[in-house]
Amino acid sequence: MFTSKDKKNSVAALTKSYFKNKSFQRVIAGVITIVIAFFIIQSGATPERYNLKVGEISKYNITAGRDIEDRIKTVKNAELASEAVPSVMREIKGASIEIRNRAGEFIKIVENARGSVEESLQDQGITRRTRNYEEFLERERNVAAADLNKKVKEFGLKLSFEQVSNLIRVNKSDINKFKEAVEAVVTDIVTQDITNDNLAEKILEAQNELESIELSQNLKNIGEILLKEILEPNKTIDYELTKAQKQDAYNDVLENKKVIIKKNERLISVNEVITTEKYDILKELNLLEESNFDFALAAGVLIILLLLAFLLVLYMNHFCKKILYNRSELILLFVIIILTLAIARGVYSFTNGVYEHSALAIPSLIAVILISILLDLKLAIIVNVILTVAIALMTKGQLDFLYMALISGTLAAFIIAKANQRNRLFMSGIFIALFNVLIITAIGIINKYSYSTVLTDIAIVSINGVLTIVLALGTLPFWESVFNVITPLKLLELANPNQPLVKRLLMEAPGTYHHSLMVGNLAEVATEAIGGNALLARVGAYFHDIGKLKRPGFFKENQLSENPHDRMTANLSTLVITSHTHDGVDLAKKYKIPLAVREIISQHHGTTLVAYFFHKAKKNEKGEEVKQENFRYEGPKPASKEAAVVMLADSVEAAVRSMIDKTEGKIEGLVRKIIKDKLDDGQLDLCSLTLKDLDDVAKSFMKVLSGFFHEREEYPEVKLRTVANEPAKSEASEDSEGEKDRTQQEENGRVLNGNNNREPAGKA
């Protein structure tokens, strides 16, 4: 039964195993990178916030970070548009005719009353010649006025008797003018839309029109009273249709005629009072400190970031799989990405608002340069695209930066990848700066920027390009040491003859030193032929035998007289010979030699059999079982092209040097024999060399060897030595493994006799 303590221990062990798992560590590193990148980009994408209140005076010039609708102005415009829509009118049948009829009826009443005076006088035979005519006339007028007054009241007019009497007494021409004036005003007014809402207005308009006609004031007053009485609505408003049309006009403005505050348009100026309308706009733009966290913005940034991360992983899985599964290099990539984003965030925050195209000051190319030098060219190109998109979120999509970063960044990756010296790197930075200038000039021409703007942009990108390369070069030692990566610059430093370990090799093990130089020549040419890192192969060859510094006298190339292996057993000799690989790794760690070179040191013999001592053991220990695995190197086998080529170059150089008859044909036969033996022994199983690559390696070796071991004319004073009197140089004597030489000699039927002291001290 498991106790609770056992369960806890089991969970702890399982957790510990998870954290030790490299795949889990890579995932955790990726998640941490995404989280950090999200906070950097989100904080950069969030606009600056201000502490402002309604009624306060602004201390800032605030511009809109994006296009936004001024809703208050839009609503006001919509209301005005709605109010401007005229009411939809429906005609009241017969209303206008009724008004005209009423006016005519009143005129007719007046005319009849006036006519009754004449008729009454005629009936009575009274003429102007009749005595007391004026008295008769006045009496009839009074009678007519009384009758007219009665009819006027029936008509509905509120006229005084004096006004009614005046209608009887005025002369005929005035009455005619009154009639014409009333008819004209009525005719004019009834052609207009008279409603209940504007009736009073129309009455006043008609009265004013009558007032402007040349007429006695008494008649004008009577006419105004008449108009007020007879005018009535001739149209009625269709309220439902009018409301619908007003609503359509209102909606049209809200939907199609919005008042838009453009991006970068000034919202608030210094010393401007914050109104409610401006405050609401600032709040909607998330520019106030009291604004809530913008979850929509954060979600959008996170989605874009996750898509970019997915794109990067997908790309690396297809084109940079080695880096994707290398924990150290992957973490280096993540650190460079985070560092670039952080620098971009800081630079943009410092320059934003100072200059319109402030994003041009961001040194985004630092990631391209570092990744091209430290990791891989193809990876640098995709990272440049991803970082450009990510930084564009912080810069609110400044197109000038976007164009320059994409074009110039891609070009920079190719330029930097070809530079393998610091001065060439610096010149590459100058060239990149000039290319930036060309891009910015073209953008300025397209956008028709002013000369001053273009010149300012040119100055910014020029300084940016130079400072970026300076910053990248200045930090290279940090990246090399912390992440143990190899760069062309570091390799050049390691290849320097004054490098401490190389110098020690020259002074303490000169034979090994010269052998390493030759192996370096072979390895560099062959690696270049198969598309590998030729400089890494040369440096790896220089350091591959540094383990011999621990016991230089045990290796024949460093011996001048006695061979200590003559007094040692085969097992012990094998142990001494094979130990130079891990001794070399320990020494390389002590001198802080990069991992890539240390791997070549540990792998340059693979698990090769030390054939000479194996055969020696079988010969001397008859009757006892001699296990072959006890006479092999510990490995590991070469896992890279460079390590495999160094292994082949090491074996070929030792074997060819020990040959007696160095003709081109025999050298080539031996070279191809050694390569085939390594292939058959499984030493090349873990590297990615193809058969074509191996053929190219053999041809490359021959180019170097044919120049080094070419035939020479013998000097006259040198006494020729016969082959029988010349000490034999067995292949084993030049190779600590001895397996290549002994095997070669046995297959050729030539068991060399001579100085046996040279054989067991062979070169490893």
Tab-separated table of N, CA and C in Angstrom, residues 603-737:
chain	number	residue	atom	x	y	z
A	603	GLN	N	33.966	14.586	-30.305
A	603	GLN	CA	33.405	13.705	-31.325
A	603	GLN	C	34.398	13.340	-32.427
A	604	HIS	N	35.588	13.932	-32.432
A	604	HIS	CA	36.436	13.771	-33.618
A	604	HIS	C	37.018	12.365	-33.766
A	605	HIS	N	36.861	11.503	-32.749
A	605	HIS	CA	37.228	10.094	-32.899
A	605	HIS	C	36.003	9.178	-32.847
A	606	GLY	N	34.861	9.729	-32.438
A	606	GLY	CA	33.663	8.903	-32.346
A	606	GLY	C	33.882	7.734	-31.416
A	607	THR	N	33.534	6.556	-31.888
A	607	THR	CA	33.777	5.315	-31.116
A	607	THR	C	34.753	4.419	-31.879
A	608	THR	N	35.721	5.054	-32.531
A	608	THR	CA	36.679	4.321	-33.368
A	608	THR	C	37.512	3.340	-32.534
A	609	LEU	N	37.840	2.245	-33.150
A	609	LEU	CA	38.679	1.229	-32.512
A	609	LEU	C	40.152	1.649	-32.580
A	610	VAL	N	40.873	1.553	-31.438
A	610	VAL	CA	42.316	1.786	-31.422
A	610	VAL	C	42.959	0.462	-31.858
A	611	ALA	N	43.069	0.309	-33.171
A	611	ALA	CA	43.377	-1.000	-33.762
A	611	ALA	C	44.742	-1.533	-33.358
A	612	TYR	N	45.738	-0.676	-33.307
A	612	TYR	CA	47.090	-1.157	-33.022
A	612	TYR	C	47.165	-1.821	-31.659
A	613	PHE	N	46.638	-1.127	-30.659
A	613	PHE	CA	46.707	-1.681	-29.305
A	613	PHE	C	45.751	-2.857	-29.135
A	614	PHE	N	44.670	-2.872	-29.895
A	614	PHE	CA	43.765	-4.022	-29.869
A	614	PHE	C	44.499	-5.268	-30.386
A	615	HIS	N	45.208	-5.111	-31.539
A	615	HIS	CA	45.967	-6.246	-32.077
A	615	HIS	C	47.149	-6.614	-31.177
A	616	LYS	N	47.726	-5.598	-30.565
A	616	LYS	CA	48.834	-5.858	-29.641
A	616	LYS	C	48.356	-6.673	-28.448
A	617	ALA	N	47.173	-6.302	-27.957
A	617	ALA	CA	46.618	-7.035	-26.812
A	617	ALA	C	46.306	-8.470	-27.193
A	618	LYS	N	45.746	-8.666	-28.371
A	618	LYS	CA	45.424	-10.024	-28.816
A	618	LYS	C	46.703	-10.846	-29.003
A	619	LYS	N	47.762	-10.197	-29.435
A	619	LYS	CA	49.020	-10.887	-29.677
A	619	LYS	C	49.713	-11.259	-28.371
A	620	ASN	N	49.689	-10.318	-27.411
A	620	ASN	CA	50.424	-10.525	-26.159
A	620	ASN	C	49.636	-11.308	-25.132
A	621	GLU	N	48.334	-11.340	-25.270
A	621	GLU	CA	47.516	-11.992	-24.247
A	621	GLU	C	46.797	-13.183	-24.867
A	622	LYS	N	47.576	-14.105	-25.330
A	622	LYS	CA	47.033	-15.290	-25.972
A	622	LYS	C	46.283	-16.141	-24.954
A	623	GLY	N	45.191	-16.654	-25.400
A	623	GLY	CA	44.395	-17.498	-24.514
A	623	GLY	C	43.371	-16.712	-23.729
A	624	GLU	N	43.491	-15.421	-23.622
A	624	GLU	CA	42.527	-14.583	-22.900
A	624	GLU	C	41.653	-13.840	-23.913
A	625	GLU	N	40.401	-13.709	-23.560
A	625	GLU	CA	39.463	-13.010	-24.442
A	625	GLU	C	39.730	-11.506	-24.392
A	626	VAL	N	39.939	-10.920	-25.541
A	626	VAL	CA	40.160	-9.473	-25.643
A	626	VAL	C	38.910	-8.865	-26.289
A	627	LYS	N	38.190	-8.027	-25.505
A	627	LYS	CA	36.954	-7.421	-25.992
A	627	LYS	C	37.264	-6.140	-26.777
A	628	GLN	N	36.679	-6.091	-27.939
A	628	GLN	CA	36.941	-4.949	-28.823
A	628	GLN	C	36.448	-3.633	-28.223
A	629	GLU	N	35.316	-3.678	-27.501
A	629	GLU	CA	34.761	-2.432	-26.946
A	629	GLU	C	35.687	-1.780	-25.926
A	630	ASN	N	36.606	-2.555	-25.363
A	630	ASN	CA	37.554	-1.971	-24.417
A	630	ASN	C	38.641	-1.158	-25.108
A	631	PHE	N	38.699	-1.275	-26.437
A	631	PHE	CA	39.739	-0.575	-27.172
A	631	PHE	C	39.146	0.474	-28.128
A	632	ARG	N	37.969	0.930	-27.781
A	632	ARG	CA	37.310	1.975	-28.577
A	632	ARG	C	37.227	3.285	-27.784
A	633	TYR	N	37.157	4.373	-28.523
A	633	TYR	CA	36.932	5.674	-27.877
A	633	TYR	C	35.518	5.710	-27.306
A	634	GLU	N	35.341	6.555	-26.309
A	634	GLU	CA	34.046	6.636	-25.631
A	634	GLU	C	32.982	7.316	-26.489
A	635	GLY	N	33.413	8.091	-27.480
A	635	GLY	CA	32.439	8.826	-28.287
A	635	GLY	C	32.100	10.164	-27.637
A	636	PRO	N	31.025	10.790	-28.062
A	636	PRO	CA	30.028	10.289	-29.010
A	636	PRO	C	30.500	10.384	-30.459
A	637	LYS	N	29.691	9.793	-31.342
A	637	LYS	CA	29.998	9.873	-32.759
A	637	LYS	C	29.724	11.297	-33.264
A	638	PRO	N	30.351	11.692	-34.352
A	638	PRO	CA	30.116	13.047	-34.883
A	638	PRO	C	28.645	13.276	-35.186
A	639	ALA	N	28.140	14.394	-34.696
A	639	ALA	CA	26.722	14.722	-34.884
A	639	ALA	C	26.531	15.886	-35.844
A	640	SER	N	27.605	16.409	-36.396
A	640	SER	CA	27.512	17.532	-37.329
A	640	SER	C	28.457	17.295	-38.493
A	641	LYS	N	28.216	18.013	-39.574
A	641	LYS	CA	29.094	17.905	-40.737
A	641	LYS	C	30.528	18.276	-40.369
A	642	GLU	N	30.654	19.354	-39.573
A	642	GLU	CA	31.971	19.859	-39.239
A	642	GLU	C	32.768	18.832	-38.425
A	643	ALA	N	32.123	18.211	-37.440
A	643	ALA	CA	32.815	17.223	-36.609
A	643	ALA	C	33.217	16.000	-37.434
A	644	ALA	N	32.321	15.587	-38.351
A	644	ALA	CA	32.629	14.425	-39.184
A	644	ALA	C	33.801	14.709	-40.111
A	645	VAL	N	33.832	15.915	-40.699
A	645	VAL	CA	34.922	16.256	-41.606
A	645	VAL	C	36.245	16.336	-40.847
A	646	VAL	N	36.217	16.874	-39.634
A	646	VAL	CA	37.441	16.928	-38.826
A	646	VAL	C	37.928	15.510	-38.526
A	647	MET	N	37.010	14.598	-38.215
A	647	MET	CA	37.394	13.196	-37.979
A	647	MET	C	38.105	12.620	-39.204
A	648	LEU	N	37.498	12.819	-40.383
A	648	LEU	CA	38.090	12.279	-41.606
A	648	LEU	C	39.425	12.950	-41.919
A	649	ALA	N	39.495	14.272	-41.742
A	649	ALA	CA	40.731	15.000	-42.020
A	649	ALA	C	41.846	14.556	-41.076
A	650	ASP	N	41.505	14.317	-39.804
A	650	ASP	CA	42.482	13.863	-38.814
A	650	ASP	C	43.071	12.508	-39.231
A	651	SER	N	42.184	11.582	-39.612
A	651	SER	CA	42.642	10.245	-40.001
A	651	SER	C	43.449	10.295	-41.294
A	652	VAL	N	42.952	11.072	-42.272
A	652	VAL	CA	43.623	11.153	-43.566
A	652	VAL	C	45.003	11.777	-43.417
A	653	GLU	N	45.121	12.855	-42.656
A	653	GLU	CA	46.411	13.543	-42.514
A	653	GLU	C	47.444	12.621	-41.886
A	654	ALA	N	47.062	11.892	-40.827
A	654	ALA	CA	47.998	10.991	-40.151
A	654	ALA	C	48.414	9.843	-41.054
A	655	ALA	N	47.428	9.278	-41.782
A	655	ALA	CA	47.727	8.125	-42.626
A	655	ALA	C	48.594	8.511	-43.814
A	656	VAL	N	48.258	9.633	-44.461
A	656	VAL	CA	49.021	10.063	-45.633
A	656	VAL	C	50.432	10.460	-45.230
A	657	ARG	N	50.574	11.095	-44.084
A	657	ARG	CA	51.908	11.500	-43.630
A	657	ARG	C	52.812	10.278	-43.414
A	658	SER	N	52.207	9.152	-42.990
A	658	SER	CA	53.006	7.958	-42.698
A	658	SER	C	53.298	7.112	-43.929
A	659	MET	N	52.697	7.510	-45.074
A	659	MET	CA	52.937	6.733	-46.294
A	659	MET	C	54.385	6.900	-46.760
A	660	ILE	N	54.920	5.815	-47.344
A	660	ILE	CA	56.287	5.852	-47.866
A	660	ILE	C	56.268	6.357	-49.301
A	661	ASP	N	55.391	5.801	-50.102
A	661	ASP	CA	55.318	6.163	-51.517
A	661	ASP	C	54.110	7.065	-51.721
A	662	LYS	N	54.335	8.353	-51.770
A	662	LYS	CA	53.222	9.310	-51.814
A	662	LYS	C	52.935	9.725	-53.251
A	663	THR	N	52.369	8.838	-54.006
A	663	THR	CA	51.914	9.195	-55.348
A	663	THR	C	50.439	9.592	-55.261
A	664	GLU	N	49.992	10.348	-56.261
A	664	GLU	CA	48.627	10.866	-56.228
A	664	GLU	C	47.610	9.734	-56.213
A	665	GLY	N	47.829	8.734	-56.996
A	665	GLY	CA	46.892	7.625	-57.048
A	665	GLY	C	46.800	6.884	-55.737
A	666	LYS	N	47.978	6.613	-55.119
A	666	LYS	CA	47.961	5.893	-53.847
A	666	LYS	C	47.354	6.740	-52.729
A	667	ILE	N	47.651	8.051	-52.779
A	667	ILE	CA	47.057	8.932	-51.757
A	667	ILE	C	45.538	8.932	-51.879
A	668	GLU	N	45.036	9.057	-53.115
A	668	GLU	CA	43.581	9.078	-53.297
A	668	GLU	C	42.968	7.752	-52.870
A	669	GLY	N	43.643	6.647	-53.199
A	669	GLY	CA	43.120	5.355	-52.782
A	669	GLY	C	43.039	5.249	-51.276
A	670	LEU	N	44.085	5.716	-50.578
A	670	LEU	CA	44.077	5.667	-49.123
A	670	LEU	C	42.996	6.578	-48.540
A	671	VAL	N	42.835	7.778	-49.133
A	671	VAL	CA	41.815	8.725	-48.642
A	671	VAL	C	40.431	8.104	-48.734
A	672	ARG	N	40.128	7.542	-49.901
A	672	ARG	CA	38.793	6.963	-50.080
A	672	ARG	C	38.622	5.708	-49.224
A	673	LYS	N	39.715	4.964	-49.001
A	673	LYS	CA	39.664	3.786	-48.136
A	673	LYS	C	39.323	4.181	-46.701
A	674	ILE	N	39.983	5.243	-46.226
A	674	ILE	CA	39.724	5.698	-44.851
A	674	ILE	C	38.279	6.158	-44.704
A	675	ILE	N	37.770	6.918	-45.686
A	675	ILE	CA	36.381	7.402	-45.625
A	675	ILE	C	35.419	6.223	-45.625
A	676	LYS	N	35.693	5.222	-46.459
A	676	LYS	CA	34.820	4.044	-46.522
A	676	LYS	C	34.847	3.275	-45.204
A	677	ASP	N	36.048	3.135	-44.618
A	677	ASP	CA	36.153	2.427	-43.338
A	677	ASP	C	35.336	3.126	-42.257
A	678	LYS	N	35.408	4.455	-42.228
A	678	LYS	CA	34.631	5.199	-41.227
A	678	LYS	C	33.139	5.009	-41.458
A	679	LEU	N	32.749	5.012	-42.717
A	679	LEU	CA	31.335	4.826	-43.048
A	679	LEU	C	30.875	3.427	-42.657
A	680	ASP	N	31.691	2.423	-42.987
A	680	ASP	CA	31.323	1.040	-42.657
A	680	ASP	C	31.308	0.798	-41.158
A	681	ASP	N	32.151	1.515	-40.432
A	681	ASP	CA	32.228	1.349	-38.972
A	681	ASP	C	31.088	2.071	-38.251
A	682	GLY	N	30.266	2.780	-38.997
A	682	GLY	CA	29.124	3.474	-38.387
A	682	GLY	C	29.476	4.786	-37.729
A	683	GLN	N	30.673	5.303	-37.997
A	683	GLN	CA	31.081	6.550	-37.347
A	683	GLN	C	30.357	7.772	-37.924
A	684	LEU	N	29.791	7.643	-39.123
A	684	LEU	CA	29.123	8.776	-39.775
A	684	LEU	C	27.599	8.649	-39.737
A	685	ASP	N	27.094	7.797	-38.875
A	685	ASP	CA	25.652	7.544	-38.837
A	685	ASP	C	24.846	8.730	-38.328
A	686	LEU	N	25.418	9.528	-37.443
A	686	LEU	CA	24.643	10.586	-36.778
A	686	LEU	C	24.750	11.939	-37.469
A	687	CYS	N	25.664	12.079	-38.394
A	687	CYS	CA	25.787	13.360	-39.098
A	687	CYS	C	24.974	13.301	-40.384
A	688	SER	N	24.836	14.426	-41.041
A	688	SER	CA	23.952	14.506	-42.210
A	688	SER	C	24.712	14.452	-43.525
A	689	LEU	N	25.866	13.782	-43.533
A	689	LEU	CA	26.647	13.684	-44.761
A	689	LEU	C	26.039	12.641	-45.698
A	690	THR	N	25.924	13.001	-46.975
A	690	THR	CA	25.461	12.065	-47.990
A	690	THR	C	26.665	11.457	-48.700
A	691	LEU	N	26.402	10.464	-49.542
A	691	LEU	CA	27.497	9.861	-50.306
A	691	LEU	C	28.134	10.884	-51.241
A	692	LYS	N	27.314	11.760	-51.774
A	692	LYS	CA	27.876	12.816	-52.626
A	692	LYS	C	28.772	13.735	-51.808
A	693	ASP	N	28.321	14.048	-50.585
A	693	ASP	CA	29.151	14.881	-49.711
A	693	ASP	C	30.504	14.207	-49.455
A	694	LEU	N	30.473	12.908	-49.204
A	694	LEU	CA	31.727	12.186	-48.934
A	694	LEU	C	32.644	12.189	-50.154
A	695	ASP	N	32.051	12.112	-51.342
A	695	ASP	CA	32.862	12.193	-52.558
A	695	ASP	C	33.488	13.574	-52.693
A	696	ASP	N	32.694	14.623	-52.386
A	696	ASP	CA	33.229	15.988	-52.429
A	696	ASP	C	34.323	16.181	-51.383
A	697	VAL	N	34.160	15.555	-50.228
A	697	VAL	CA	35.183	15.641	-49.178
A	697	VAL	C	36.491	15.012	-49.665
A	698	ALA	N	36.383	13.842	-50.275
A	698	ALA	CA	37.580	13.157	-50.784
A	698	ALA	C	38.291	14.013	-51.830
A	699	LYS	N	37.514	14.607	-52.747
A	699	LYS	CA	38.114	15.453	-53.781
A	699	LYS	C	38.791	16.677	-53.160
A	700	SER	N	38.149	17.244	-52.160
A	700	SER	CA	38.728	18.417	-51.496
A	700	SER	C	40.023	18.055	-50.779
A	701	PHE	N	40.017	16.889	-50.117
A	701	PHE	CA	41.253	16.437	-49.456
A	701	PHE	C	42.382	16.303	-50.478
A	702	MET	N	42.068	15.774	-51.638
A	702	MET	CA	43.093	15.564	-52.660
A	702	MET	C	43.669	16.880	-53.156
A	703	LYS	N	42.810	17.922	-53.255
A	703	LYS	CA	43.312	19.221	-53.690
A	703	LYS	C	44.374	19.740	-52.729
A	704	VAL	N	44.096	19.579	-51.442
A	704	VAL	CA	45.030	20.073	-50.439
A	704	VAL	C	46.273	19.188	-50.391
A	705	LEU	N	46.071	17.874	-50.367
A	705	LEU	CA	47.196	16.940	-50.222
A	705	LEU	C	48.106	16.947	-51.438
A	706	SER	N	47.526	17.133	-52.627
A	706	SER	CA	48.356	17.125	-53.830
A	706	SER	C	49.303	18.310	-53.847
A	707	GLY	N	48.887	19.384	-53.196
A	707	GLY	CA	49.775	20.545	-53.116
A	707	GLY	C	50.795	20.417	-52.011
A	708	PHE	N	50.453	19.686	-50.960
A	708	PHE	CA	51.344	19.589	-49.804
A	708	PHE	C	52.386	18.496	-49.985
A	709	PHE	N	51.961	17.376	-50.552
A	709	PHE	CA	52.883	16.248	-50.710
A	709	PHE	C	53.312	16.067	-52.170
A	710	HIS	N	53.433	17.150	-52.898
A	710	HIS	CA	53.849	17.022	-54.296
A	710	HIS	C	55.321	16.600	-54.356
A	711	GLU	N	55.712	16.024	-55.508
A	711	GLU	CA	57.083	15.553	-55.676
A	711	GLU	C	58.050	16.724	-55.731
A	712	ARG	N	59.200	16.557	-55.168
A	712	ARG	CA	60.239	17.590	-55.157
A	712	ARG	C	61.519	17.027	-55.793
A	713	GLU	N	62.281	17.885	-56.386
A	713	GLU	CA	63.603	17.503	-56.894
A	713	GLU	C	64.548	17.366	-55.713
A	714	GLU	N	65.278	16.251	-55.641
A	714	GLU	CA	66.169	16.003	-54.508
A	714	GLU	C	67.447	16.809	-54.690
A	715	TYR	N	67.883	17.418	-53.587
A	715	TYR	CA	69.123	18.196	-53.642
A	715	TYR	C	70.305	17.280	-53.919
A	716	PRO	N	71.350	17.730	-54.673
A	716	PRO	CA	72.483	16.861	-55.044
A	716	PRO	C	73.242	16.327	-53.844
A	717	GLU	N	73.364	17.138	-52.778
A	717	GLU	CA	74.208	16.712	-51.675
A	717	GLU	C	73.511	15.743	-50.736
A	718	VAL	N	72.201	15.562	-50.954
A	718	VAL	CA	71.471	14.660	-50.069
A	718	VAL	C	71.650	13.233	-50.555
A	719	LYS	N	72.100	12.365	-49.663
A	719	LYS	CA	72.342	10.968	-50.014
A	719	LYS	C	71.027	10.215	-50.011
A	720	LEU	N	70.825	9.517	-51.134
A	720	LEU	CA	69.590	8.764	-51.242
A	720	LEU	C	69.561	7.626	-50.243
A	721	ARG	N	68.414	7.452	-49.659
A	721	ARG	CA	68.246	6.349	-48.720
A	721	ARG	C	67.278	5.346	-49.312
A	722	THR	N	67.623	4.107	-49.140
A	722	THR	CA	66.744	3.064	-49.665
A	722	THR	C	65.574	2.869	-48.732
A	723	VAL	N	64.569	2.308	-49.305
A	723	VAL	CA	63.371	2.061	-48.503
A	723	VAL	C	63.666	1.113	-47.369
A	724	ALA	N	64.592	0.168	-47.614
A	724	ALA	CA	64.889	-0.821	-46.579
A	724	ALA	C	65.573	-0.201	-45.394
A	725	ASN	N	66.414	0.845	-45.613
A	725	ASN	CA	67.149	1.470	-44.515
A	725	ASN	C	66.357	2.591	-43.840
A	726	GLU	N	65.223	3.042	-44.471
A	726	GLU	CA	64.445	4.165	-43.908
A	726	GLU	C	63.501	3.644	-42.836
A	727	PRO	N	63.490	4.295	-41.687
A	727	PRO	CA	62.558	3.851	-40.638
A	727	PRO	C	61.131	3.973	-41.129
A	728	ALA	N	60.397	2.895	-40.904
A	728	ALA	CA	59.010	2.902	-41.369
A	728	ALA	C	58.151	3.757	-40.473
A	729	LYS	N	57.196	4.498	-41.118
A	729	LYS	CA	56.238	5.299	-40.361
A	729	LYS	C	54.879	4.652	-40.529
A	730	SER	N	54.575	3.801	-39.584
A	730	SER	CA	53.284	3.129	-39.689
A	730	SER	C	52.158	4.111	-39.461
A	731	GLU	N	51.028	3.784	-40.031
A	731	GLU	CA	49.869	4.658	-39.841
A	731	GLU	C	49.535	4.771	-38.369
A	732	ALA	N	49.772	3.702	-37.649
A	732	ALA	CA	49.445	3.746	-36.227
A	732	ALA	C	50.347	4.686	-35.494
A	733	SER	N	51.590	4.859	-36.021
A	733	SER	CA	52.521	5.745	-35.320
A	733	SER	C	52.090	7.185	-35.415
A	734	GLU	N	51.269	7.540	-36.407
A	734	GLU	CA	50.822	8.918	-36.557
A	734	GLU	C	49.389	9.100	-36.088
A	735	ASP	N	48.792	8.042	-35.656
A	735	ASP	CA	47.408	8.150	-35.208
A	735	ASP	C	47.250	7.314	-33.955
A	736	SER	N	46.846	7.919	-32.903
A	736	SER	CA	46.750	7.208	-31.644
A	736	SER	C	45.828	6.022	-31.766
A	737	GLU	N	44.877	6.113	-32.664
A	737	GLU	CA	43.974	4.991	-32.825
A	737	GLU	C	44.727	3.821	-33.432
